Amino acid sequence: MRGGDREAEFREYLLADRTRLMRTALLLTAGDVHTAEDLVQTACTRVYVHWHRIKHEGAGPYAHRILVNAFLDERRRAGRHPEVVTAEAVEPRLTDVPDQADTLAVRGALLDLAPRQRAVLVLRYFQDLDVASCARILECTEGTVKSQTAKALKRLKELMTEETGSS
């Protein structure tokens, strides 16, 4: 295959899927735009490198698996401290803009979850993936996805209750 065809196919994929990748990354990073952009760049680079192999199998699931793995790897690195999300954070434009206070409260609560629990919630409820798909992306059993989801929802409820109780 000629390089121009490969680049055109990749560009077409990227135009179709980059917004979804960025939304997922923003949720995983609890609104940290810069880290989210880095994660998306990592995923896109790896997709491009393996384009010849994955384009027929579907680049979307591969890119999202890379994105989640890059996020989890970033959280494992020693000395990495998450940034604090503030009201001055740069927000992407959305067509249905939710209440800013609610958005910040959810992001703050997501930030307090363990990275793997945050990843499970983002994949299950924001990406609307089934348990089996989440298990494949996270490279764990379906039972682990279910238990992590239950623990994460319980913790998120506690955090959101604390947030609304202290207001």
mmCIF file of C-alpha atoms in Angstrom:
data_model
loop_
_atom_site.group_PDB
_atom_site.id
_atom_site.type_symbol
_atom_site.label_atom_id
_atom_site.label_comp_id
_atom_site.label_asym_id
_atom_site.label_seq_id
_atom_site.Cartn_x
_atom_site.Cartn_y
_atom_site.Cartn_z
ATOM 1 C CA MET A 1 0.000 0.000 0.000
ATOM 2 C CA ARG A 2 1.237 3.474 -0.792
ATOM 3 C CA GLY A 3 2.059 5.786 2.105
ATOM 4 C CA GLY A 4 -0.451 8.400 0.909
ATOM 5 C CA ASP A 5 -3.322 5.916 1.062
ATOM 6 C CA ARG A 6 -2.323 4.857 4.564
ATOM 7 C CA GLU A 7 -2.149 8.441 5.743
ATOM 8 C CA ALA A 8 -5.505 9.297 4.149
ATOM 9 C CA GLU A 9 -7.179 6.290 5.809
ATOM 10 C CA PHE A 10 -5.636 7.145 9.172
ATOM 11 C CA ARG A 11 -6.639 10.808 8.850
ATOM 12 C CA GLU A 12 -10.227 9.748 8.075
ATOM 13 C CA TYR A 13 -10.295 7.513 11.162
ATOM 14 C CA LEU A 14 -8.789 10.250 13.318
ATOM 15 C CA LEU A 15 -11.347 12.838 12.216
ATOM 16 C CA ALA A 16 -14.139 10.412 13.089
ATOM 17 C CA ASP A 17 -12.862 9.214 16.482
ATOM 18 C CA ARG A 18 -10.652 11.938 18.024
ATOM 19 C CA THR A 19 -13.510 13.768 19.754
ATOM 20 C CA ARG A 20 -14.670 10.549 21.425
ATOM 21 C CA LEU A 21 -11.105 9.757 22.483
ATOM 22 C CA MET A 22 -10.726 13.237 23.965
ATOM 23 C CA ARG A 23 -13.997 13.008 25.892
ATOM 24 C CA THR A 24 -12.921 9.671 27.340
ATOM 25 C CA ALA A 25 -9.504 11.066 28.250
ATOM 26 C CA LEU A 26 -11.075 14.113 29.924
ATOM 27 C CA LEU A 27 -13.257 11.851 32.032
ATOM 28 C CA LEU A 28 -10.342 9.605 32.941
ATOM 29 C CA THR A 29 -8.244 12.588 33.994
ATOM 30 C CA ALA A 30 -11.170 14.275 35.759
ATOM 31 C CA GLY A 31 -10.903 17.303 33.483
ATOM 32 C CA ASP A 32 -7.126 17.709 33.248
ATOM 33 C CA VAL A 33 -7.034 18.941 29.651
ATOM 34 C CA HIS A 34 -3.269 18.760 29.228
ATOM 35 C CA THR A 35 -2.926 15.193 30.471
ATOM 36 C CA ALA A 36 -5.989 14.203 28.431
ATOM 37 C CA GLU A 37 -4.391 15.623 25.289
ATOM 38 C CA ASP A 38 -1.186 13.706 26.057
ATOM 39 C CA LEU A 39 -3.148 10.470 26.455
ATOM 40 C CA VAL A 40 -4.982 11.012 23.167
ATOM 41 C CA GLN A 41 -1.695 11.791 21.427
ATOM 42 C CA THR A 42 -0.185 8.563 22.791
ATOM 43 C CA ALA A 43 -3.174 6.541 21.611
ATOM 44 C CA CYS A 44 -3.193 8.141 18.161
ATOM 45 C CA THR A 45 0.538 7.603 17.729
ATOM 46 C CA ARG A 46 0.260 3.930 18.588
ATOM 47 C CA VAL A 47 -2.727 3.493 16.286
ATOM 48 C CA TYR A 48 -0.761 5.073 13.450
ATOM 49 C CA VAL A 49 2.242 2.834 14.043
ATOM 50 C CA HIS A 50 0.052 -0.284 13.901
ATOM 51 C CA TRP A 51 -2.412 1.012 11.305
ATOM 52 C CA HIS A 52 -1.521 -1.618 8.698
ATOM 53 C CA ARG A 53 -2.469 -4.355 11.161
ATOM 54 C CA ILE A 54 -5.508 -2.920 12.944
ATOM 55 C CA LYS A 55 -7.399 -0.927 10.311
ATOM 56 C CA HIS A 56 -9.453 -3.940 9.223
ATOM 57 C CA GLU A 57 -10.106 -5.129 12.796
ATOM 58 C CA GLY A 58 -11.325 -1.741 13.947
ATOM 59 C CA ALA A 59 -9.053 0.985 15.200
ATOM 60 C CA GLY A 60 -11.619 2.399 17.658
ATOM 61 C CA PRO A 61 -11.516 -0.362 20.275
ATOM 62 C CA TYR A 62 -7.730 -0.612 19.928
ATOM 63 C CA ALA A 63 -7.327 3.151 20.429
ATOM 64 C CA HIS A 64 -9.566 3.165 23.485
ATOM 65 C CA ARG A 65 -7.687 0.237 25.024
ATOM 66 C CA ILE A 66 -4.403 2.093 24.448
ATOM 67 C CA LEU A 67 -5.912 5.252 25.953
ATOM 68 C CA VAL A 68 -7.045 3.482 29.127
ATOM 69 C CA ASN A 69 -3.751 1.604 29.466
ATOM 70 C CA ALA A 70 -1.780 4.842 29.007
ATOM 71 C CA PHE A 71 -3.917 6.457 31.709
ATOM 72 C CA LEU A 72 -3.367 3.573 34.129
ATOM 73 C CA ASP A 73 0.376 3.549 33.377
ATOM 74 C CA GLU A 74 0.583 7.293 34.008
ATOM 75 C CA ARG A 75 -1.059 6.853 37.412
ATOM 76 C CA ARG A 76 1.386 4.084 38.366
ATOM 77 C CA ARG A 77 4.469 6.220 37.808
ATOM 78 C CA ALA A 78 6.187 7.261 41.002
ATOM 79 C CA GLY A 79 6.033 10.907 41.908
ATOM 80 C CA ARG A 80 3.032 11.688 39.721
ATOM 81 C CA HIS A 81 0.455 13.779 41.561
ATOM 82 C CA PRO A 82 -2.873 14.640 39.945
ATOM 83 C CA GLU A 83 -3.534 18.299 39.294
ATOM 84 C CA VAL A 84 -6.339 20.032 41.120
ATOM 85 C CA VAL A 85 -9.294 20.918 38.918
ATOM 86 C CA THR A 86 -10.478 24.487 39.381
ATOM 87 C CA ALA A 87 -13.278 26.583 37.962
ATOM 88 C CA GLU A 88 -10.730 28.247 35.651
ATOM 89 C CA ALA A 89 -9.956 24.978 33.834
ATOM 90 C CA VAL A 90 -10.185 25.131 30.054
ATOM 91 C CA GLU A 91 -13.316 23.240 29.069
ATOM 92 C CA PRO A 92 -14.051 21.711 25.665
ATOM 93 C CA ARG A 93 -17.157 23.018 23.948
ATOM 94 C CA LEU A 94 -20.122 20.705 24.282
ATOM 95 C CA THR A 95 -23.513 21.069 22.690
ATOM 96 C CA ASP A 96 -25.438 20.146 25.861
ATOM 97 C CA VAL A 97 -23.499 21.974 28.559
ATOM 98 C CA PRO A 98 -24.300 20.645 32.059
ATOM 99 C CA ASP A 99 -24.304 22.815 35.167
ATOM 100 C CA GLN A 100 -20.704 23.909 35.894
ATOM 101 C CA ALA A 101 -20.995 23.184 39.617
ATOM 102 C CA ASP A 102 -22.224 19.647 38.948
ATOM 103 C CA THR A 103 -19.457 19.074 36.426
ATOM 104 C CA LEU A 104 -16.781 20.182 38.905
ATOM 105 C CA ALA A 105 -18.314 18.086 41.686
ATOM 106 C CA VAL A 106 -18.352 14.946 39.520
ATOM 107 C CA ARG A 107 -14.803 15.560 38.298
ATOM 108 C CA GLY A 108 -13.606 16.128 41.834
ATOM 109 C CA ALA A 109 -15.251 12.917 42.974
ATOM 110 C CA LEU A 110 -13.815 10.990 40.003
ATOM 111 C CA LEU A 111 -10.378 12.338 40.880
ATOM 112 C CA ASP A 112 -10.692 10.808 44.358
ATOM 113 C CA LEU A 113 -11.408 7.336 42.966
ATOM 114 C CA ALA A 114 -8.638 4.820 42.395
ATOM 115 C CA PRO A 115 -7.495 4.971 38.744
ATOM 116 C CA ARG A 116 -8.823 1.510 37.890
ATOM 117 C CA GLN A 117 -12.226 2.298 39.434
ATOM 118 C CA ARG A 118 -12.336 5.574 37.525
ATOM 119 C CA ALA A 119 -11.506 3.730 34.305
ATOM 120 C CA VAL A 120 -14.307 1.209 34.914
ATOM 121 C CA LEU A 121 -16.898 3.946 35.464
ATOM 122 C CA VAL A 122 -15.806 5.924 32.413
ATOM 123 C CA LEU A 123 -15.909 2.855 30.185
ATOM 124 C CA ARG A 124 -19.191 1.489 31.536
ATOM 125 C CA TYR A 125 -21.246 4.663 31.960
ATOM 126 C CA PHE A 126 -19.698 7.359 29.799
ATOM 127 C CA GLN A 127 -18.610 5.152 26.902
ATOM 128 C CA ASP A 128 -21.620 2.846 27.395
ATOM 129 C CA LEU A 129 -19.561 -0.326 27.010
ATOM 130 C CA ASP A 130 -20.764 -3.694 28.242
ATOM 131 C CA VAL A 131 -18.962 -5.684 30.944
ATOM 132 C CA ALA A 132 -17.242 -7.980 28.432
ATOM 133 C CA SER A 133 -15.825 -5.047 26.437
ATOM 134 C CA CYS A 134 -14.549 -3.384 29.602
ATOM 135 C CA ALA A 135 -12.900 -6.622 30.687
ATOM 136 C CA ARG A 136 -11.103 -6.887 27.326
ATOM 137 C CA ILE A 137 -9.903 -3.278 27.474
ATOM 138 C CA LEU A 138 -8.759 -3.525 31.095
ATOM 139 C CA GLU A 139 -7.376 -7.031 30.571
ATOM 140 C CA CYS A 140 -9.209 -8.508 33.552
ATOM 141 C CA THR A 141 -12.158 -10.803 34.198
ATOM 142 C CA GLU A 142 -15.781 -9.765 33.876
ATOM 143 C CA GLY A 143 -16.173 -10.435 37.600
ATOM 144 C CA THR A 144 -13.421 -7.912 38.325
ATOM 145 C CA VAL A 145 -15.199 -5.311 36.181
ATOM 146 C CA LYS A 146 -18.444 -5.934 38.081
ATOM 147 C CA SER A 147 -16.823 -5.742 41.521
ATOM 148 C CA GLN A 148 -14.770 -2.654 40.613
ATOM 149 C CA THR A 149 -17.925 -1.010 39.243
ATOM 150 C CA ALA A 150 -19.855 -1.721 42.441
ATOM 151 C CA LYS A 151 -17.026 -0.427 44.645
ATOM 152 C CA ALA A 152 -16.535 2.643 42.475
ATOM 153 C CA LEU A 153 -20.250 3.511 42.462
ATOM 154 C CA LYS A 154 -20.420 3.112 46.228
ATOM 155 C CA ARG A 155 -17.379 5.339 46.710
ATOM 156 C CA LEU A 156 -18.637 7.893 44.164
ATOM 157 C CA LYS A 157 -21.963 8.067 46.004
ATOM 158 C CA GLU A 158 -20.128 8.664 49.287
ATOM 159 C CA LEU A 159 -17.993 11.378 47.738
ATOM 160 C CA MET A 160 -20.946 13.100 46.088
ATOM 161 C CA THR A 161 -22.920 12.936 49.354
ATOM 162 C CA GLU A 162 -19.990 14.568 51.169
ATOM 163 C CA GLU A 163 -19.791 17.230 48.439
ATOM 164 C CA THR A 164 -23.481 18.127 48.624
ATOM 165 C CA GLY A 165 -23.522 17.859 52.428
ATOM 166 C CA SER A 166 -20.699 20.367 52.791
ATOM 167 C CA SER A 167 -22.331 22.941 50.489
#
